[in-house]
Tab-separated table of C-alpha atoms in Angstrom:
chain	number	residue	atom	x	y	z
A	937	MET	CA	-9.593	-1.994	22.290
A	938	ASP	CA	-11.602	-2.235	19.091
A	939	ARG	CA	-10.554	1.175	17.621
A	940	ALA	CA	-7.368	0.564	15.318
A	941	ASP	CA	-7.047	-0.900	11.892
A	942	SER	CA	-6.259	-4.508	11.826
A	943	PRO	CA	-3.372	-5.433	9.438
A	944	GLY	CA	-5.438	-7.940	7.892
A	945	PRO	CA	-4.286	-11.628	6.847
A	946	GLU	CA	-1.897	-12.449	4.021
A	947	ALA	CA	-3.475	-13.685	0.753
A	948	PRO	CA	-3.873	-17.569	1.116
A	949	ASP	CA	-1.992	-18.105	-2.184
A	950	GLY	CA	0.912	-15.959	-1.181
A	951	SER	CA	-0.049	-13.377	-3.923
A	952	ASP	CA	-0.396	-9.366	-3.210
A	953	THR	CA	-4.202	-9.565	-3.200
A	954	ALA	CA	-5.757	-7.902	0.035
A	955	VAL	CA	-8.212	-10.182	1.909
A	956	GLU	CA	-9.267	-7.540	4.218
A	957	PRO	CA	-13.129	-7.573	4.239
A	958	GLY	CA	-14.423	-4.504	2.742
A	959	LEU	CA	-11.079	-3.134	1.216
A	960	PRO	CA	-11.490	-2.600	-2.484
A	961	ALA	CA	-8.932	-4.375	-4.607
A	962	ALA	CA	-8.156	-1.566	-6.687
A	963	ALA	CA	-6.759	0.285	-3.426
A	964	VAL	CA	-4.220	-2.212	-3.200
A	965	GLU	CA	-3.173	-1.696	-6.915
A	966	ASN	CA	-3.251	1.933	-6.734
A	967	VAL	CA	-0.617	1.724	-3.585
A	968	ARG	CA	1.494	-0.488	-5.606
A	969	GLU	CA	1.376	1.689	-8.670
A	970	ALA	CA	1.893	4.728	-6.236
A	971	VAL	CA	4.952	3.313	-4.395
A	972	ASP	CA	6.555	2.326	-7.960
A	973	GLY	CA	6.033	5.524	-9.298
A	974	ALA	CA	6.288	8.212	-6.547
A	975	SER	CA	8.834	9.082	-3.604
A	976	SER	CA	6.286	10.101	-1.281
A	977	VAL	CA	2.643	8.476	-0.954
A	978	ALA	CA	-0.068	9.176	1.634
A	979	ILE	CA	-2.502	6.411	2.416
A	980	VAL	CA	-6.032	7.974	3.449
A	981	GLY	CA	-9.017	6.376	4.935
A	982	ALA	CA	-11.385	6.111	7.679
A	983	PRO	CA	-11.012	4.008	10.761
A	984	TRP	CA	-11.370	0.193	10.105
A	985	SER	CA	-10.985	0.771	6.258
A	986	GLY	CA	-8.040	-1.457	5.798
A	987	ARG	CA	-5.073	1.213	5.819
A	988	GLY	CA	-3.224	-1.067	7.883
A	989	VAL	CA	-3.357	-3.629	4.822
A	990	LEU	CA	-2.163	-1.019	2.474
A	991	ILE	CA	0.807	0.073	4.590
A	992	ASP	CA	1.743	-3.614	4.852
A	993	ARG	CA	1.815	-3.920	0.863
A	994	ALA	CA	3.867	-0.814	0.614
A	995	ALA	CA	6.397	-2.330	3.017
A	996	ALA	CA	6.420	-5.365	0.876
A	997	ALA	CA	6.849	-3.457	-2.242
A	998	ASP	CA	10.539	-3.612	-3.720
A	999	THR	CA	11.575	0.175	-4.320
A	1000	GLY	CA	15.350	-1.025	-4.773
A	1001	ARG	CA	16.046	1.090	-1.618
A	1002	GLY	CA	16.434	-1.810	0.813
A	1003	ALA	CA	14.518	-2.874	3.774
A	1004	PRO	CA	11.865	-0.221	5.090
A	1005	ARG	CA	11.897	1.343	8.414
A	1006	ARG	CA	8.584	1.535	9.740
A	1007	VAL	CA	7.352	3.855	12.496
A	1008	THR	CA	3.795	3.693	14.297
A	1009	LEU	CA	2.552	6.920	15.863
A	1010	ASP	CA	0.329	5.525	18.862
A	1011	GLY	CA	-0.581	9.134	20.198
A	1012	PRO	CA	0.014	12.786	19.744
A	1013	VAL	CA	3.627	13.589	19.452
A	1014	ASP	CA	6.037	16.433	20.109
A	1015	THR	CA	8.738	15.510	17.842
A	1016	PRO	CA	8.346	14.007	14.192
A	1017	PRO	CA	10.063	10.643	13.406
A	1018	ASP	CA	13.407	11.286	11.394
A	1019	VAL	CA	13.155	11.300	7.685
A	1020	PRO	CA	16.549	9.598	6.195
A	1021	GLU	CA	17.987	11.062	3.395
A	1022	THR	CA	17.762	7.650	1.292
A	1023	GLY	CA	15.974	4.449	1.940
A	1024	HIS	CA	12.492	3.532	2.444
A	1025	LEU	CA	10.296	4.949	5.534
A	1026	LEU	CA	6.783	4.063	6.599
A	1027	VAL	CA	4.932	6.003	9.056
A	1028	THR	CA	1.561	4.821	10.414
A	1029	ASP	CA	-1.075	7.160	11.820
A	1030	CYS	CA	0.412	10.423	10.929
A	1031	HIS	CA	-2.894	12.316	12.045
A	1032	HIS	CA	-0.932	12.257	15.312
A	1033	LEU	CA	1.833	14.636	13.984
A	1034	TYR	CA	-0.462	17.758	14.966
A	1035	ARG	CA	-2.755	19.446	17.502
A	1036	ARG	CA	-5.302	22.255	16.774
A	1037	ALA	CA	-3.599	24.673	19.017
A	1038	ILE	CA	-1.073	27.329	19.094
A	1039	ASP	CA	2.259	25.881	18.144
A	1040	GLY	CA	0.416	22.521	17.868
A	1041	PHE	CA	1.400	22.180	14.006
A	1042	GLU	CA	5.057	22.420	14.637
A	1043	PRO	CA	5.741	18.458	14.409
A	1044	LEU	CA	3.739	18.166	11.128
A	1045	GLU	CA	5.495	21.117	9.685
A	1046	SER	CA	8.820	19.790	10.446
A	1047	PHE	CA	7.897	16.621	8.864
A	1048	ILE	CA	6.507	18.086	5.768
A	1049	ARG	CA	9.759	19.976	5.238
A	1050	ASP	CA	11.781	16.781	5.986
A	1051	VAL	CA	9.832	14.818	3.267
A	1052	ALA	CA	10.088	17.482	0.674
A	1053	ARG	CA	13.887	17.542	1.091
A	1054	THR	CA	14.651	13.662	1.266
A	1055	ASP	CA	15.456	11.321	-1.711
A	1056	ALA	CA	13.787	8.369	0.354
A	1057	THR	CA	10.683	6.723	-0.559
A	1058	VAL	CA	8.306	7.963	2.068
A	1059	VAL	CA	4.830	6.204	2.698
A	1060	THR	CA	2.461	7.572	5.257
A	1061	SER	CA	-0.984	6.613	6.611
A	1062	TRP	CA	-3.663	9.193	7.754
A	1063	ASN	CA	-7.145	9.325	9.128
A	1064	ARG	CA	-9.451	10.662	6.365
A	1065	THR	CA	-11.191	13.392	8.625
A	1066	ALA	CA	-7.779	14.610	9.691
A	1067	TRP	CA	-6.328	14.422	6.336
A	1068	SER	CA	-9.325	16.591	4.828
A	1069	TYR	CA	-8.687	19.319	7.437
A	1070	LEU	CA	-4.926	19.338	7.077
A	1071	THR	CA	-5.289	19.539	3.017
A	1072	ALA	CA	-7.532	22.697	3.658
A	1073	THR	CA	-5.373	24.377	6.166
A	1074	THR	CA	-1.661	23.430	5.629
A	1075	ALA	CA	0.878	22.493	2.758
A	1076	ILE	CA	0.649	18.787	3.172
A	1077	GLU	CA	-0.239	17.953	-0.311
A	1078	ARG	CA	2.728	19.856	-1.599
A	1079	ALA	CA	4.912	17.347	0.287
A	1080	VAL	CA	2.844	14.268	-1.065
A	1081	ASP	CA	3.468	13.217	-4.750
A	1082	THR	CA	0.331	10.661	-4.477
A	1083	ALA	CA	-2.550	10.296	-2.143
A	1084	VAL	CA	-4.232	6.894	-2.298
A	1085	GLU	CA	-7.749	7.165	-0.699
A	1086	ILE	CA	-9.900	4.232	0.445
A	1087	PRO	CA	-13.278	5.098	-0.544
A	1088	PRO	CA	-16.529	4.455	1.571
A	1089	LEU	CA	-18.333	1.440	0.519
A	1090	GLY	CA	-21.333	1.448	-1.660
A	1091	PRO	CA	-24.344	-0.934	-1.406
A	1092	GLU	CA	-22.952	-3.703	-3.607
A	1093	ASP	CA	-19.690	-3.639	-1.736
A	1094	ALA	CA	-21.485	-3.816	1.567
A	1095	VAL	CA	-23.483	-6.869	0.334
A	1096	ALA	CA	-20.188	-8.664	-0.569
A	1097	LEU	CA	-18.521	-7.561	2.867
A	1098	LEU	CA	-21.592	-8.907	4.835
A	1099	ARG	CA	-21.876	-12.169	2.794
A	1100	GLU	CA	-18.176	-12.806	3.610
A	1101	THR	CA	-18.118	-11.687	7.253
A	1102	THR	CA	-21.562	-12.917	8.339
A	1103	GLY	CA	-22.308	-16.100	6.017
A	1104	VAL	CA	-25.631	-14.464	5.220
A	1105	ASP	CA	-26.516	-15.127	1.630
A	1106	ASP	CA	-29.104	-12.460	1.313
A	1107	PRO	CA	-28.393	-9.423	3.605
A	1108	GLU	CA	-31.347	-7.520	2.178
A	1109	ALA	CA	-33.644	-10.257	2.887
A	1110	MET	CA	-32.528	-10.672	6.318
A	1111	LEU	CA	-32.786	-6.928	7.214
A	1112	GLU	CA	-36.392	-6.976	5.553
A	1113	ALA	CA	-37.366	-10.017	7.789
A	1114	HIS	CA	-36.115	-8.082	10.995
A	1115	GLY	CA	-37.048	-4.601	10.005
A	1116	GLU	CA	-35.232	-2.034	11.671
A	1117	ASP	CA	-37.113	-2.009	15.086
A	1118	PRO	CA	-34.688	-2.692	18.143
A	1119	VAL	CA	-36.740	-5.090	19.872
A	1120	ALA	CA	-34.506	-4.591	23.159
A	1121	GLY	CA	-34.175	-0.741	22.567
A	1122	THR	CA	-35.523	1.930	24.755
A	1123	PRO	CA	-38.515	4.125	23.834
A	1124	LEU	CA	-36.108	6.764	22.539
A	1125	GLU	CA	-34.356	4.288	20.512
A	1126	ARG	CA	-37.649	3.098	19.012
A	1127	LEU	CA	-38.880	6.611	18.318
A	1128	GLN	CA	-35.512	7.320	16.394
A	1129	VAL	CA	-35.973	4.166	14.166
A	1130	ARG	CA	-39.482	5.188	13.549
A	1131	VAL	CA	-38.598	8.723	12.371
A	1132	ARG	CA	-35.925	7.225	10.226
A	1133	GLU	CA	-38.382	4.731	8.660
A	1134	LEU	CA	-40.922	7.809	8.078
A	1135	TYR	CA	-38.297	9.745	6.543
A	1136	ARG	CA	-37.200	7.290	3.948
A	1137	GLY	CA	-40.778	6.343	2.918
A	1138	THR	CA	-42.571	2.944	2.874
A	1139	VAL	CA	-40.294	1.561	0.067
A	1140	VAL	CA	-36.914	1.058	1.561
A	1141	ASP	CA	-33.578	-0.470	0.161
A	1142	ARG	CA	-32.539	-1.682	3.563
A	1143	VAL	CA	-28.788	-2.307	2.494
A	1144	GLU	CA	-28.641	0.913	0.967
A	1145	ALA	CA	-30.118	2.624	4.050
A	1146	LEU	CA	-27.619	0.632	6.172
A	1147	VAL	CA	-24.834	1.998	4.195
A	1148	ALA	CA	-26.070	5.556	4.425
A	1149	ASP	CA	-26.438	5.255	8.241
A	1150	ALA	CA	-22.867	3.712	8.505
A	1151	ALA	CA	-21.314	6.382	6.242
A	1152	GLY	CA	-19.905	3.678	4.072
A	1153	ASN	CA	-17.730	2.417	6.731
A	1154	PRO	CA	-16.897	-1.297	6.765
A	1155	ARG	CA	-16.845	-1.934	10.525
A	1156	ALA	CA	-19.760	0.309	11.136
A	1157	ILE	CA	-21.883	-1.564	8.296
A	1158	ARG	CA	-21.190	-4.909	9.974
A	1159	ALA	CA	-21.929	-3.485	13.523
A	1160	LEU	CA	-25.333	-1.804	12.302
A	1161	PHE	CA	-26.274	-5.079	10.381
A	1162	ASP	CA	-25.684	-7.168	13.595
A	1163	CYS	CA	-27.860	-4.737	15.653
A	1164	ARG	CA	-30.654	-4.695	12.950
A	1165	THR	CA	-30.992	-8.534	12.624
A	1166	GLY	CA	-30.820	-9.425	16.299
A	1167	ARG	CA	-27.075	-10.775	16.039
A	1168	ALA	CA	-26.210	-8.202	18.762
A	1169	ASP	CA	-27.902	-6.891	21.862
A	1170	ARG	CA	-27.530	-3.326	21.172
A	1171	SER	CA	-28.926	-0.657	18.722
A	1172	GLN	CA	-27.951	2.227	17.022
A	1173	PRO	CA	-27.208	5.020	19.078
A	1174	GLY	CA	-28.730	7.812	16.959
A	1175	GLU	CA	-27.267	11.057	16.391
A	1176	PRO	CA	-26.061	12.570	19.359
A	1177	ASP	CA	-27.659	15.545	21.172
A	1178	VAL	CA	-24.793	17.930	22.240
A	1179	GLY	CA	-23.517	21.349	21.846
A	1180	TYR	CA	-20.433	22.775	20.026
A	1181	GLU	CA	-17.992	21.785	22.792
A	1182	GLY	CA	-19.312	18.071	22.744
A	1183	SER	CA	-19.278	18.275	18.915
A	1184	TYR	CA	-15.555	19.358	18.965
A	1185	LEU	CA	-14.872	16.508	21.442
A	1186	LEU	CA	-16.438	14.103	18.942
A	1187	TRP	CA	-14.459	15.547	16.115
A	1188	LEU	CA	-11.162	15.055	18.123
A	1189	ALA	CA	-11.958	11.539	18.864
A	1190	LEU	CA	-12.929	10.780	15.377
A	1191	SER	CA	-10.040	12.473	13.452
A	1192	ASN	CA	-7.483	10.761	16.055
A	1193	GLU	CA	-9.100	7.596	16.284
A	1194	GLY	CA	-9.339	7.777	20.091
A	1195	LEU	CA	-7.651	9.956	22.389
A	1196	ALA	CA	-6.672	10.212	26.169
A	1197	VAL	CA	-9.214	12.016	28.556
A	1198	ALA	CA	-6.152	14.266	29.680
A	1199	GLU	CA	-5.450	15.087	25.935
A	1200	LEU	CA	-9.055	15.977	25.386
A	1201	ALA	CA	-8.957	17.973	28.381
A	1202	ASP	CA	-5.890	20.084	27.156
A	1203	ARG	CA	-7.736	20.739	23.952
A	1204	VAL	CA	-11.018	22.347	24.961
A	1205	ASP	CA	-11.831	25.116	27.340
A	1206	VAL	CA	-14.490	23.513	29.354
A	1207	PRO	CA	-14.591	20.550	31.540
A	1208	VAL	CA	-14.381	17.515	29.764
A	1209	GLU	CA	-15.843	14.750	32.204
A	1210	PRO	CA	-19.549	16.099	31.934
A	1211	LEU	CA	-19.415	16.087	28.300
A	1212	LEU	CA	-17.900	12.568	27.857
A	1213	ALA	CA	-20.330	11.123	30.374
A	1214	SER	CA	-23.157	12.587	28.125
A	1215	LEU	CA	-21.793	11.450	25.166
A	1216	ALA	CA	-21.256	7.841	26.617
A	1217	ARG	CA	-24.621	7.542	27.894
A	1218	GLN	CA	-26.159	8.299	24.372
A	1219	GLY	CA	-23.530	5.576	22.848
A	1220	ALA	CA	-21.534	8.206	20.659
A	1221	VAL	CA	-18.161	7.401	22.574
A	1222	THR	CA	-16.904	4.549	24.407
A	1223	VAL	CA	-14.765	5.540	27.553
A	1224	ASP	CA	-12.436	2.773	28.875
A	1225	GLY	CA	-10.157	4.136	31.712
A	1226	ASP	CA	-8.293	7.188	30.274
A	1227	ASP	CA	-9.191	6.305	26.576
A	1228	VAL	CA	-11.968	7.685	24.460
A	1229	TRP	CA	-13.030	6.673	21.109
A	1230	VAL	CA	-16.132	6.551	18.842
A	1231	PRO	CA	-17.177	2.891	18.499
A	1232	PRO	CA	-18.060	1.328	15.121
A	1233	VAL	CA	-21.970	1.270	15.979
A	1234	ALA	CA	-21.871	5.142	16.541
A	1235	PHE	CA	-19.413	5.949	13.620
A	1236	GLY	CA	-22.447	6.955	10.964
A	1237	ASP	CA	-24.476	8.914	13.502
A	1238	VAL	CA	-21.366	10.788	14.611
A	1239	HIS	CA	-20.217	11.569	10.960
A	1240	THR	CA	-23.883	12.721	10.247
A	1241	HIS	CA	-23.955	15.071	13.314
A	1242	LEU	CA	-20.472	16.527	12.543
A	1243	ASN	CA	-21.559	17.294	8.774
A	1244	ARG	CA	-24.453	18.999	10.367
A	1245	ARG	CA	-22.376	20.952	12.476
A	1246	ARG	CA	-20.058	21.758	9.335
A	1247	LEU	CA	-17.199	20.388	11.403
A	1248	LEU	CA	-15.916	17.979	8.548
A	1249	TRP	CA	-13.706	19.601	5.838
């Protein structure tokens, strides 16, 4: 399933330099400094942004508190991980510590209290969408000394990413050569492309447009680049056409980086199967058995849609 952060390879020379494509080197240094100088650190980023690399670097840091204990939250939990009185604890994917429901914040609130009281070094990682919501609605920031955020990529970073991951020396030229017309796309997809072209005008910085359409997400940038240069047999889905309930399902899938159908059904007041079927037909979500997530190629369109709906904090 292509929805989790990969931990990324080690640096070839054994140094502590990240080699995860698209991860700014400054983020690695920021984590190192944060772990050296703070007792509680939050690593915040979008899916596929390199959070796994940073949590690995935090695990390798010499805190003088012994070997770290690592906990990964693979899905929503009812009981938070135990926080030791001393030592070094790393908890991955802490956005699973809460549900937007009555009594759904109890695991998070308990974890926050434990982190605030401990003398241990606690490093956590969070989905950016969930973190933004929680900082506006809970006391999470008061329990964290330092938050290290992985920023979205800009055009220059995107060019470097594409050169490294595709072997294309001039991504702008390749995008220009192919245009943005999805040759194998449906009439609706071709119309969506034409609307985007007209909106931007006749002079288009295609890498800049690519980055904007991908919301600066590294994996989404690569996916859209492959679509627009004929390297993939698919096209950009386009902004989903869905009402509030479907938009909320998208928010849940994005902020949790994937959920089970049954979990989604517990969080909304309408039948989810018709909504998921519509979203899947539009390419906004992938449904694989009982699992639902937003694929990289749809990340930017879903992000734009949720912004328009004012569902992103």
